CSV table of C-alpha atoms in Angstrom, one decimal:
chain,number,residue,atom,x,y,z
B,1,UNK,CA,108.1,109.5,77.7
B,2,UNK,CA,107.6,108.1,74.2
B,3,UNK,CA,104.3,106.7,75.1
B,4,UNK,CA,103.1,109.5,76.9
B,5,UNK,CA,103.9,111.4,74.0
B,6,UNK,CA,102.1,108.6,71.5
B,7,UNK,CA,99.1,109.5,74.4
B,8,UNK,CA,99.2,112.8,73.5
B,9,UNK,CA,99.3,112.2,70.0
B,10,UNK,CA,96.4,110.1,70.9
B,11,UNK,CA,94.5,113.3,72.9
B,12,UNK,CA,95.0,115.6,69.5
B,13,UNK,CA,93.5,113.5,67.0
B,14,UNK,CA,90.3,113.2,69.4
B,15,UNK,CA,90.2,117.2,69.8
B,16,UNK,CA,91.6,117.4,73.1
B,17,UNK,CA,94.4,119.2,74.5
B,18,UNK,CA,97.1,116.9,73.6
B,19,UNK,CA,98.9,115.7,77.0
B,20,UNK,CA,100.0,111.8,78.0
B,21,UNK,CA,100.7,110.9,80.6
B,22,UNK,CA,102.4,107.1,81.9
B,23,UNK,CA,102.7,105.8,85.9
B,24,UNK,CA,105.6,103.8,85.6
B,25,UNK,CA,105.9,100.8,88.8
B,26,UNK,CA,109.2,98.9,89.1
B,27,UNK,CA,110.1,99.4,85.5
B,28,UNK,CA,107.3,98.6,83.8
B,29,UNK,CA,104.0,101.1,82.7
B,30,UNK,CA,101.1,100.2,84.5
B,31,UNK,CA,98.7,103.2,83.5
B,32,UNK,CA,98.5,105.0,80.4
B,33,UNK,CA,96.0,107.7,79.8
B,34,UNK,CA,95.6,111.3,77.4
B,35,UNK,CA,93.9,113.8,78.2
B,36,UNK,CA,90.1,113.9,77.7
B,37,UNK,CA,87.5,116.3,79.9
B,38,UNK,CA,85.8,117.0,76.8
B,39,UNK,CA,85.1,113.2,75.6
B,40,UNK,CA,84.6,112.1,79.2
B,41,UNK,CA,82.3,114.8,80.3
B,42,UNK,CA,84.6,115.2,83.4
B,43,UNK,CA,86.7,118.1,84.4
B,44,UNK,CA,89.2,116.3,86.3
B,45,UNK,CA,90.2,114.0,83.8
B,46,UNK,CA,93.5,115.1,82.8
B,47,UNK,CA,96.3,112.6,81.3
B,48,UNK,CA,97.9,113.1,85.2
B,49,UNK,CA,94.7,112.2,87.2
B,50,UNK,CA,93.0,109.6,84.8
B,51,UNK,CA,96.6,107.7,84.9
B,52,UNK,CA,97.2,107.8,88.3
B,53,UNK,CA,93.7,106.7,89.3
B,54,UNK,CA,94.1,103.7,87.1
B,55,UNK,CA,97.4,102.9,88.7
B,56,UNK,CA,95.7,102.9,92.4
B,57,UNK,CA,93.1,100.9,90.9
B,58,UNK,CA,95.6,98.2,89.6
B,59,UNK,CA,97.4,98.4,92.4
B,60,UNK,CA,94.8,98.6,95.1
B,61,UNK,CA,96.0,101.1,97.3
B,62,UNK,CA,95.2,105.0,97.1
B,63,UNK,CA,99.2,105.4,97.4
B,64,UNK,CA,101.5,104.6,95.0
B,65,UNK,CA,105.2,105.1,96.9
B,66,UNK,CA,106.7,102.8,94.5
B,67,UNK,CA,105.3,104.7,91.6
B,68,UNK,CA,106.7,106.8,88.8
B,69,UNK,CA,104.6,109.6,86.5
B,70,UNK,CA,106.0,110.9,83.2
B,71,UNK,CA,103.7,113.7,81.7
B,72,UNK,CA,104.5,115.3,78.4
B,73,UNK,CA,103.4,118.8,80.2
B,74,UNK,CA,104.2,120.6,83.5
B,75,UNK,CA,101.2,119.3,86.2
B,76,UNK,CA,98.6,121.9,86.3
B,77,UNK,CA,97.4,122.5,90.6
B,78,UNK,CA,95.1,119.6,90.2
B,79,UNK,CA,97.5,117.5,88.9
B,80,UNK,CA,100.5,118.4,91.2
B,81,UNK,CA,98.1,117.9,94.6
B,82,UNK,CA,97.1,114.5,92.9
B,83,UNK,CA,100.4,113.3,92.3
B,84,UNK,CA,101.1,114.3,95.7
B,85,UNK,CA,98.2,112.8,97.7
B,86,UNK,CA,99.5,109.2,95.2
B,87,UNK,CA,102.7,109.9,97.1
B,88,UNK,CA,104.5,109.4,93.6
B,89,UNK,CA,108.3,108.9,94.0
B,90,UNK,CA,109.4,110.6,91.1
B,91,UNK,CA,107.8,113.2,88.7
B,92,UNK,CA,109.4,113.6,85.1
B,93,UNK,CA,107.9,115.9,82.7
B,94,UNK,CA,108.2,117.2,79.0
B,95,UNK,CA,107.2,120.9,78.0
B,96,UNK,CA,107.0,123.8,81.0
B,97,UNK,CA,103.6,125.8,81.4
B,98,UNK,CA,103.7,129.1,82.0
B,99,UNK,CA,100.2,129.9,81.8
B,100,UNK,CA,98.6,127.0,84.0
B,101,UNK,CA,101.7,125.1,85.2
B,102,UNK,CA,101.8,124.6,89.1
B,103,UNK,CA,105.4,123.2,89.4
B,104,UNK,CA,107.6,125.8,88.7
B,105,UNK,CA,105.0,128.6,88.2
B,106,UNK,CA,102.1,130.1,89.3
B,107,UNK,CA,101.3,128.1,93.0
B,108,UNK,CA,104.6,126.0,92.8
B,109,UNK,CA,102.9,123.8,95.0
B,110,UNK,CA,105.8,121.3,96.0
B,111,UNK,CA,107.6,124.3,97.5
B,112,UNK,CA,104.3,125.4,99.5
B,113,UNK,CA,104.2,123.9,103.7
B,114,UNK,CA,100.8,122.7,102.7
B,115,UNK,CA,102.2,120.1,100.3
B,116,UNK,CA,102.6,117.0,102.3
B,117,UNK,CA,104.7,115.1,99.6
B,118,UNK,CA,106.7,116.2,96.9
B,119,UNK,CA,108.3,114.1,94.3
B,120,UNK,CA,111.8,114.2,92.9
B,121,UNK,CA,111.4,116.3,89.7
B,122,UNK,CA,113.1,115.9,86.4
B,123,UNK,CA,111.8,118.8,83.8
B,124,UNK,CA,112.5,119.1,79.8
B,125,UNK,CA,112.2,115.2,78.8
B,126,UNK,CA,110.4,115.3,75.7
B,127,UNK,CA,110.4,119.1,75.6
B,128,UNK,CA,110.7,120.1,72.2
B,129,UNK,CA,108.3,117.2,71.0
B,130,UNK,CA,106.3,117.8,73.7
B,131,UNK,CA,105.9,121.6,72.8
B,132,UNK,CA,105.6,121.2,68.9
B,133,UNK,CA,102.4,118.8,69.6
B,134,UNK,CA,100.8,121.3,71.9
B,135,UNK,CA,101.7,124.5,69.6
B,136,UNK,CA,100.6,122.7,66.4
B,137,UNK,CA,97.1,121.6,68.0
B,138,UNK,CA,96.7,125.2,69.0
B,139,UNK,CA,97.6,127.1,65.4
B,140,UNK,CA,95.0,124.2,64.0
B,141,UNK,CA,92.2,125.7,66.4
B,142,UNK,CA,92.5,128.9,65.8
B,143,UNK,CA,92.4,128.7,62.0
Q,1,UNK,CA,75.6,122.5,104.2
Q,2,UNK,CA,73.2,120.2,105.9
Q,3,UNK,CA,73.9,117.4,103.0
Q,4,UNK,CA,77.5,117.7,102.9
Q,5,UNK,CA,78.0,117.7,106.8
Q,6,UNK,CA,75.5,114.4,106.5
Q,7,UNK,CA,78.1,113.2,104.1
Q,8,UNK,CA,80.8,114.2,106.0
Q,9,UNK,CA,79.4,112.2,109.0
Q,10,UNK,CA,79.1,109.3,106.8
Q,11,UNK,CA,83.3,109.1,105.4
Q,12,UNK,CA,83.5,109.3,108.8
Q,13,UNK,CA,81.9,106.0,109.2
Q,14,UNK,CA,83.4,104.2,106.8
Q,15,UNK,CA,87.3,105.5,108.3
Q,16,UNK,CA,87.7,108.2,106.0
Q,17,UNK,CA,88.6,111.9,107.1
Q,18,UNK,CA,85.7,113.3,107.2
Q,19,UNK,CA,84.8,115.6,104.6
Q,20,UNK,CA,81.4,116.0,102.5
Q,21,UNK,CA,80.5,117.8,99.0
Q,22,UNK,CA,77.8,119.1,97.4
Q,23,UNK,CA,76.7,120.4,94.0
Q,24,UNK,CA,74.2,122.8,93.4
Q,25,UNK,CA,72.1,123.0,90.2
Q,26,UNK,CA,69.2,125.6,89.5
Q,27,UNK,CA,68.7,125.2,93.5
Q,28,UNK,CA,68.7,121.5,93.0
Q,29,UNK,CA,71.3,119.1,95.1
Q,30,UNK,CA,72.5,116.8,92.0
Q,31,UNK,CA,75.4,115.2,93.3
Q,32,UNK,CA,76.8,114.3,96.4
Q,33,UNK,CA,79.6,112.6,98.0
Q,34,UNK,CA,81.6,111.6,100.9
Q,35,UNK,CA,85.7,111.6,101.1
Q,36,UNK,CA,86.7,108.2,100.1
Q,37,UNK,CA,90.0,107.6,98.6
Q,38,UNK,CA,91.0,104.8,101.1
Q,39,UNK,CA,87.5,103.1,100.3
Q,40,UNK,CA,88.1,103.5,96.8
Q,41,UNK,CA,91.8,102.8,96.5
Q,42,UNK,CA,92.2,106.3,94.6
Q,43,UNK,CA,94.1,109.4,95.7
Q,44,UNK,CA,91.9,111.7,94.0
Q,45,UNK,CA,88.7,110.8,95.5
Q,46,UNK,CA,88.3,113.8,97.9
Q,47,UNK,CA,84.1,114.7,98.4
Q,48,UNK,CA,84.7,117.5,95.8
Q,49,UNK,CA,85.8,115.7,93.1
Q,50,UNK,CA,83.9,112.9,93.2
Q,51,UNK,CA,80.7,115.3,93.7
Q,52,UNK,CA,81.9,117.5,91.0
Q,53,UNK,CA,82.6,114.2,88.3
Q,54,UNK,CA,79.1,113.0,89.4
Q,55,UNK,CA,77.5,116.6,88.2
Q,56,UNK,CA,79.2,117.0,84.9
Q,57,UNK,CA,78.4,113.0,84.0
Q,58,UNK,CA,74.7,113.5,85.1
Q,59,UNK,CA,74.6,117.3,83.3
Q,60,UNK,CA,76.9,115.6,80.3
Q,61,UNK,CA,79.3,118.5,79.8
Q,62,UNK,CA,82.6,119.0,81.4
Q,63,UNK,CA,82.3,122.6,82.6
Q,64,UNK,CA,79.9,123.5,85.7
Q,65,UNK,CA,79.1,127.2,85.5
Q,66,UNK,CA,75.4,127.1,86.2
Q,67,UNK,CA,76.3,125.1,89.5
Q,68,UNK,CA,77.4,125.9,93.0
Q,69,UNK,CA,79.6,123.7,95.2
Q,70,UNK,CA,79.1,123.2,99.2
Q,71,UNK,CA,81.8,121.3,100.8
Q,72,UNK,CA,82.8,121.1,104.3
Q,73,UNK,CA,86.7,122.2,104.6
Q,74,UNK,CA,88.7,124.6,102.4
Q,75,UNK,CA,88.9,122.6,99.3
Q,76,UNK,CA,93.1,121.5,99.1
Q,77,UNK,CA,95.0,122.4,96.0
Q,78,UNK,CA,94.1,119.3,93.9
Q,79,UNK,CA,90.5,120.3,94.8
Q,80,UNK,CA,90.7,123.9,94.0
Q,81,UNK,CA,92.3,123.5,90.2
Q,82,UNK,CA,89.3,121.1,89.8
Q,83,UNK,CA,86.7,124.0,91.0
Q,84,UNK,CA,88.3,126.3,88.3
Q,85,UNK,CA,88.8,123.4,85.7
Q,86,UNK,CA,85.1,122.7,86.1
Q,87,UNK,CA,83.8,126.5,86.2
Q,88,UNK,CA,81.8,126.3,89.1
Q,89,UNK,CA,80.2,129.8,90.2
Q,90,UNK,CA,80.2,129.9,94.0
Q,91,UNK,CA,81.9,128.1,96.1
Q,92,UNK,CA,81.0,127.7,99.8
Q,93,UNK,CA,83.1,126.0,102.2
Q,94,UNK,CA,82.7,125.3,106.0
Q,95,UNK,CA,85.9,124.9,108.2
Q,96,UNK,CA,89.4,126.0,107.2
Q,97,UNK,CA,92.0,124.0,106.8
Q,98,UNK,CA,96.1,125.7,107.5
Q,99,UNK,CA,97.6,122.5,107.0
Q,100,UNK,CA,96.1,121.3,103.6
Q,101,UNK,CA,94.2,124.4,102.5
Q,102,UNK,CA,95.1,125.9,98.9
Q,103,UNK,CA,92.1,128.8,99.0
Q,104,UNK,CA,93.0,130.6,102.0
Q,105,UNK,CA,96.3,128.8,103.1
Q,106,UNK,CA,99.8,128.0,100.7
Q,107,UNK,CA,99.0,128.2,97.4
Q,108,UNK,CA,96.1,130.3,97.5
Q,109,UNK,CA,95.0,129.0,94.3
Q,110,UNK,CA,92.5,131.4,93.1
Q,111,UNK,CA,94.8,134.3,93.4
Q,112,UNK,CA,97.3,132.9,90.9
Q,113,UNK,CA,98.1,134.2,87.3
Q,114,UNK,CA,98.0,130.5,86.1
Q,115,UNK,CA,94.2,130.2,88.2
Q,116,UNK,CA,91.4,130.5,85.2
Q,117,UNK,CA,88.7,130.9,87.1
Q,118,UNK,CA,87.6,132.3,90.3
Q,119,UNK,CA,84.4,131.5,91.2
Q,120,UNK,CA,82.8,133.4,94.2
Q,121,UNK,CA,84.0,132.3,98.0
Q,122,UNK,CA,81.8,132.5,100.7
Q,123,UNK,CA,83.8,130.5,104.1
Q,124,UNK,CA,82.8,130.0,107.5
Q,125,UNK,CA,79.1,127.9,106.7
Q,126,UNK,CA,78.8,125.2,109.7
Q,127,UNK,CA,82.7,125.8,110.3
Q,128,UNK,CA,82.0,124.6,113.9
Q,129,UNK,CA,80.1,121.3,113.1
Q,130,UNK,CA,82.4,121.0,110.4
Q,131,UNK,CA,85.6,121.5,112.9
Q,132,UNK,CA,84.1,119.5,115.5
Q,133,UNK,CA,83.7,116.2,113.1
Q,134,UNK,CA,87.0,116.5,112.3
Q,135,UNK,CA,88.7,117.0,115.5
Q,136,UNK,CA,86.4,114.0,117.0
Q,137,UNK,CA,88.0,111.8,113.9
Q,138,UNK,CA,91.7,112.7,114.3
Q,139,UNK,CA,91.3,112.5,118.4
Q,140,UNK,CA,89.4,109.3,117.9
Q,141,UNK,CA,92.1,108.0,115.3
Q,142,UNK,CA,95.1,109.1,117.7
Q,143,UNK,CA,93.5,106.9,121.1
């Protein structure tokens, strides 16, 4: 979680929403991404989805069964169906998201009979941290 | 429709399931793509995202609310938070999809607190082609 966090870090300083994320593959981090729609011109590209694709792209398969995420924010819907699709084994992640979280709010997609795969979860990791980087990038743009 | 069915038609060439996408600009097809994340070794490539990445790299911004996307099943959940990540306006959509749907089925994505943006749904266009290329693939991939 500490470099998905220094990816977050990463994500504010270039005026994005600061989220990191890290795919993680028999103990060691394979893909490391933050979060940048804005600087990529791309809608999808999320710390989540820009991580995992890199993964699959290291790894050469579209599933990645053996394969860890650690995210310093609850998955939005785009990132949960992504990390099921990957087929990640286990999902841990730092702050919670009420207003576009898809884990434990809003969809809750890994409870839903149309999710094919769902990841053991591990919430709070990084929390506090986590949280204080997302609240202090938010004060800054609305001043 | 006609595009993304003749894209469809074409993942379904190259083993993939089926599916096509299409982006609408100012009445002008911009980007379109075939289903492809076994092709591509990544678990994100459904037709909609890689049709929607394609739009906002050629129209260089990350949000799509001029544009229009045609795709032939109800979009799944990953797709659906890309749709209101990326703005899109209208959405049209051929077949539906109870096992893997997140518009009309499970999470029913754009009726969810944490959903920022619903664009306008309009289902049912070329739903029987649509079906039938489908059904042909999974019945062909079962023999």
């Amino acid at each position: 979680m500490r470099a998905a966090l220094d990816a977050a870090r990463e994500a504010a300083q270039a005026g994005e929403v600061p989220v990191g994320a890290v795919v993680m593959h028999e103990g060691k981090a394979i893909a490391t991404a933050a979060n940048a729609p804005r600087r990529l011109h791309d809608p999808t590209a999320h710390a989540e989805i820009l991580a995992i694709r890199e993964a699959a792209r290291i790894l050469g398969h579209e599933r990645l069964e053996d394969c860890d995420l650690w995210v310093t924010l609850e998955p939005c819907a785009m990132c949960a169906g992504a990390i099921a699709h990957a087929r990640i084994a286990r999902l841990f992640y730092g702050a919670s998201d009420p207003k576009g979280g898809a884990v434990e709010h809003g969809p809750r997609f890994f409870g839903q009979p149309t999710c094919h795969h769902r990841p053991e979860i591990y919430s709070g990791i990084g929390e506090a941290e986590a949280g204080a980087l997302l609240r202090d990038f938010f004060r800054k743009r609305r001043t």
